[in-house]
Tab-separated table of C-alpha atoms in Angstrom:
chain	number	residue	atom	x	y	z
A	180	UNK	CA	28.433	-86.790	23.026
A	181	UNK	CA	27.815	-83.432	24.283
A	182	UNK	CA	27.022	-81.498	21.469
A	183	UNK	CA	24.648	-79.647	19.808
A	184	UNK	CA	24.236	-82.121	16.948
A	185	UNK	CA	24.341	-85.642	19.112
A	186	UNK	CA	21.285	-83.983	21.486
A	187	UNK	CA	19.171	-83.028	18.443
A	188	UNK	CA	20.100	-86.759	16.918
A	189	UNK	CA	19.280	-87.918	20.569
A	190	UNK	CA	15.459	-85.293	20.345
A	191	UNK	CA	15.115	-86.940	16.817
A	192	UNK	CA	15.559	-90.326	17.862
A	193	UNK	CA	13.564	-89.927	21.108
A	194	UNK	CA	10.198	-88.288	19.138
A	195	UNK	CA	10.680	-91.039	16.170
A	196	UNK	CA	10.223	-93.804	18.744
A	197	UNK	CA	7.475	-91.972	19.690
A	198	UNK	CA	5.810	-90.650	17.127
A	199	UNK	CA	6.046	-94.589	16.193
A	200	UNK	CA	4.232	-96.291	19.243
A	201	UNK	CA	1.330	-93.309	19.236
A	202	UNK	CA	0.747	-94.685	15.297
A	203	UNK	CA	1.571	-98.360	16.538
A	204	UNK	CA	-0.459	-98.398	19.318
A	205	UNK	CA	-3.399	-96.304	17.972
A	206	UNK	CA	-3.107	-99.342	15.204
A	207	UNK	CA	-2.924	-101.968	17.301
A	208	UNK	CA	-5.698	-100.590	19.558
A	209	UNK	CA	-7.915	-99.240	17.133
A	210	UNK	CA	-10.893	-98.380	19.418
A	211	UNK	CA	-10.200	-96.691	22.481
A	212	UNK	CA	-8.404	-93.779	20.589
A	213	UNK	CA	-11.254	-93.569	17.996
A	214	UNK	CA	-13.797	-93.500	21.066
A	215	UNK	CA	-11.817	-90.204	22.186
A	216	UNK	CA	-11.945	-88.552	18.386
A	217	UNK	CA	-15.553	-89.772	18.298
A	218	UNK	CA	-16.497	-88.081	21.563
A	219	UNK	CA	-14.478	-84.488	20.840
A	220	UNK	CA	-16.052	-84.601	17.390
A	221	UNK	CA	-19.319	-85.275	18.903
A	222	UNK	CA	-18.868	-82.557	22.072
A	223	UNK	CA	-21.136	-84.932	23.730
A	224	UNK	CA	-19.385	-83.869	27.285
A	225	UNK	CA	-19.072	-80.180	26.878
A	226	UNK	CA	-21.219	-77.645	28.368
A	227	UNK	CA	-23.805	-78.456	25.780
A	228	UNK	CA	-24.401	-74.570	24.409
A	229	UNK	CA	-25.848	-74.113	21.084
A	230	UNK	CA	-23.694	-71.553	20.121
A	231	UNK	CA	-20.595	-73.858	20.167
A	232	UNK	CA	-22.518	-77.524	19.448
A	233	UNK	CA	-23.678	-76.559	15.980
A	234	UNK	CA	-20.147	-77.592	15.123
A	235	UNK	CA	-20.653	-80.921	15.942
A	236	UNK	CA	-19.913	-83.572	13.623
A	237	UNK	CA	-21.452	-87.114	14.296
A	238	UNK	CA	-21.617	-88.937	11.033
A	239	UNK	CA	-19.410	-92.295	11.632
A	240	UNK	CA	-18.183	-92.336	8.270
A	241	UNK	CA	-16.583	-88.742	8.873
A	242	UNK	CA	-14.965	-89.439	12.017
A	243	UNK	CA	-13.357	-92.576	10.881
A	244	UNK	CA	-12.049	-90.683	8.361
A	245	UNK	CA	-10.635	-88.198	10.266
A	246	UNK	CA	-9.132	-90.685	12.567
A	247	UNK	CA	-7.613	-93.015	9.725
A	248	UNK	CA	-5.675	-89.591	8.105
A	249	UNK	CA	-4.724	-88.832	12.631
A	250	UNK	CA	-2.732	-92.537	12.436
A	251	UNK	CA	-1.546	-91.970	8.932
A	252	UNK	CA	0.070	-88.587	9.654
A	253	UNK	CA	1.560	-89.733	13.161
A	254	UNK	CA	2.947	-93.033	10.843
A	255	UNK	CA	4.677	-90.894	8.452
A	256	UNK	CA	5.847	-88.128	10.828
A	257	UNK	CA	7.635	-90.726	12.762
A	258	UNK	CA	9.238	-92.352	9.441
A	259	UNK	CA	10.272	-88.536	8.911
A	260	UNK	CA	11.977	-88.610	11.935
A	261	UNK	CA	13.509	-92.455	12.014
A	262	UNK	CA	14.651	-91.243	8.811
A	263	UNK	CA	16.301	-88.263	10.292
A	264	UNK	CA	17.738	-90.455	12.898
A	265	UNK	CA	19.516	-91.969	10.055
A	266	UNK	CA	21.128	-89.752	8.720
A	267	UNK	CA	22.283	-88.374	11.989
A	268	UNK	CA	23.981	-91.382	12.689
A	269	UNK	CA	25.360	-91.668	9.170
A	270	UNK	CA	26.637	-87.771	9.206
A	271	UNK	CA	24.507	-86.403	6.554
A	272	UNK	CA	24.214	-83.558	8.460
A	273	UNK	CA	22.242	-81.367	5.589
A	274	UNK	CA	19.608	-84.703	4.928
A	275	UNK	CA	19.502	-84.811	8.824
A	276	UNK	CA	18.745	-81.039	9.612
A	277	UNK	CA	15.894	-81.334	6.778
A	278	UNK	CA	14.267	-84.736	7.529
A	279	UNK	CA	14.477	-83.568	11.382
A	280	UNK	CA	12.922	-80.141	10.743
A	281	UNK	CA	10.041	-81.593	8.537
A	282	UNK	CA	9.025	-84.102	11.353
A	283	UNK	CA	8.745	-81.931	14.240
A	284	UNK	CA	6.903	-79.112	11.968
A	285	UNK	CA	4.573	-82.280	11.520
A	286	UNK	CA	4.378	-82.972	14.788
A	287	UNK	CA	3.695	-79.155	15.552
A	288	UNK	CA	0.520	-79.412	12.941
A	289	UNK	CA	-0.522	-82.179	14.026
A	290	UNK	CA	-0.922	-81.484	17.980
A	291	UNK	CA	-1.328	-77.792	17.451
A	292	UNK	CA	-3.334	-77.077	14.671
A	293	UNK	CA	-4.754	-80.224	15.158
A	294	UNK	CA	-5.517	-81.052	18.739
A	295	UNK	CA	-5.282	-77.465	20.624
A	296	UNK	CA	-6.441	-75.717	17.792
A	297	UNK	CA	-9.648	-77.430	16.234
A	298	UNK	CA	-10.247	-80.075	19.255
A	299	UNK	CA	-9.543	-77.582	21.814
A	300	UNK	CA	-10.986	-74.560	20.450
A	301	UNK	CA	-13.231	-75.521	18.030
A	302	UNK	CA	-14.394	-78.864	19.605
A	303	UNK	CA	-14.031	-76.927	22.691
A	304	UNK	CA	-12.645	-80.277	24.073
A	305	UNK	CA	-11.103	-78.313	26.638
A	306	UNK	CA	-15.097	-77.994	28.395
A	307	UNK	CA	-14.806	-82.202	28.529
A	308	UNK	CA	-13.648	-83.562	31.629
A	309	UNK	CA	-13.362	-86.906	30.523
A	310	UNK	CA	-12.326	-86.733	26.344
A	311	UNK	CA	-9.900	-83.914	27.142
A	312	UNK	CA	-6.438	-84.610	25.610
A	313	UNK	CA	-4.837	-80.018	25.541
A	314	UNK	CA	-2.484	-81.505	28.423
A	315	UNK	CA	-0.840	-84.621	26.297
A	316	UNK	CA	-1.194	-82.150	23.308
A	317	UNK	CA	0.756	-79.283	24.742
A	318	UNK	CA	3.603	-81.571	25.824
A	319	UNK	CA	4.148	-83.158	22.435
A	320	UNK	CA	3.660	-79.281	20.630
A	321	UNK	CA	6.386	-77.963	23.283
A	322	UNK	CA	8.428	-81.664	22.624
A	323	UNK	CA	8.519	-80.410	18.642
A	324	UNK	CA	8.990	-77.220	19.361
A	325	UNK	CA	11.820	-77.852	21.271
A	326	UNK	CA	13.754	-79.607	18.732
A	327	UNK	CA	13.140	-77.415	16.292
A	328	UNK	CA	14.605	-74.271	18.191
A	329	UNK	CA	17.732	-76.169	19.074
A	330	UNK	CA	17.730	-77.202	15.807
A	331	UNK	CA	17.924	-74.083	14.174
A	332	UNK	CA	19.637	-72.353	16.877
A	333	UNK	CA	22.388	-74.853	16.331
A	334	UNK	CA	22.862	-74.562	12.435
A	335	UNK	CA	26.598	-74.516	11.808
A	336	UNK	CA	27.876	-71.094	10.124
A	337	UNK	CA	30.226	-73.874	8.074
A	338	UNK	CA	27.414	-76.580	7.136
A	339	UNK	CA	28.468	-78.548	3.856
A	340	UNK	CA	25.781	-80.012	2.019
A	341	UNK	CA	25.528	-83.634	1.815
């Protein structure tokens, strides 16, 4: 129970549920998480200077877009990872290390390059007081980045492919 492989199983597990209700719920609650994209996208609540706002986008059609491929790479990062879990749990260590690694790289893009990077510094989101998400952002990059340090930190000198 204590080792390196059942916490990483227990990291992968953990972010797959996750990873899963962010996709569910943005889903199942379609519009208050495409309100927040609309808004960054917009940079209708930053400090308003032309030299930043001329990267605004506001065309509907473009935002949707961007928010349908947001849900469809949290859905598939957290199949990554349920299907990391999986082989975990089925000792396929090699499958497991892979699927794992892939997921939280995913996860990295996605709220790093992403949400710091383009919302925060190119949206300047982080000017918003109220469509400001660099706090929920960070702690899901640092989450990823987590498990994939002790995952590679942990790789077994004597691994034998699956």
């Amino acid at each position: 129970m204590g080792s390196p492989q059942a916490a990483i199983t227990a990291l992968t597990g953990i972010t797959a549920l996750y990873m899963g209700l962010v996709a569910f719920g943005n889903i199942t609650d379609y519009p208050t998480n495409h309100a927040f994209v609309q808004h960054v996208f917009a940079m209708d609540t930053t400090f308003g200077s032309p030299n930043t706002t001329w990267r605004a986008i506001t065309n509907p059609t473009l935002v949707t877009i961007a928010y349908v491929m947001i849900i469809a790479w949290e859905a598939v990062t957290a199949l990554v990872l349920v299907a990391g879990l999986v082989a975990w749990l089925r000792g396929r260590e090699e499958t497991a290390r892979r699927l794992s690694s892939t997921g939280w790289v995913m996860q990295v893009l996605l709220f790093g390059g992403g949400f710091i990077a383009i919302g925060g510094e190119w949206f300047v989101m982080w000017q918003s007081k109220d469509w400001n998400g660099l706090s929920a952002a960070f702690q899901n990059f640092v989450v990823a980045a987590l498990g994939l340090v002790l995952l590679h930190a942990s790789r077994s000198r004597e691994v034998v492919p699956d």
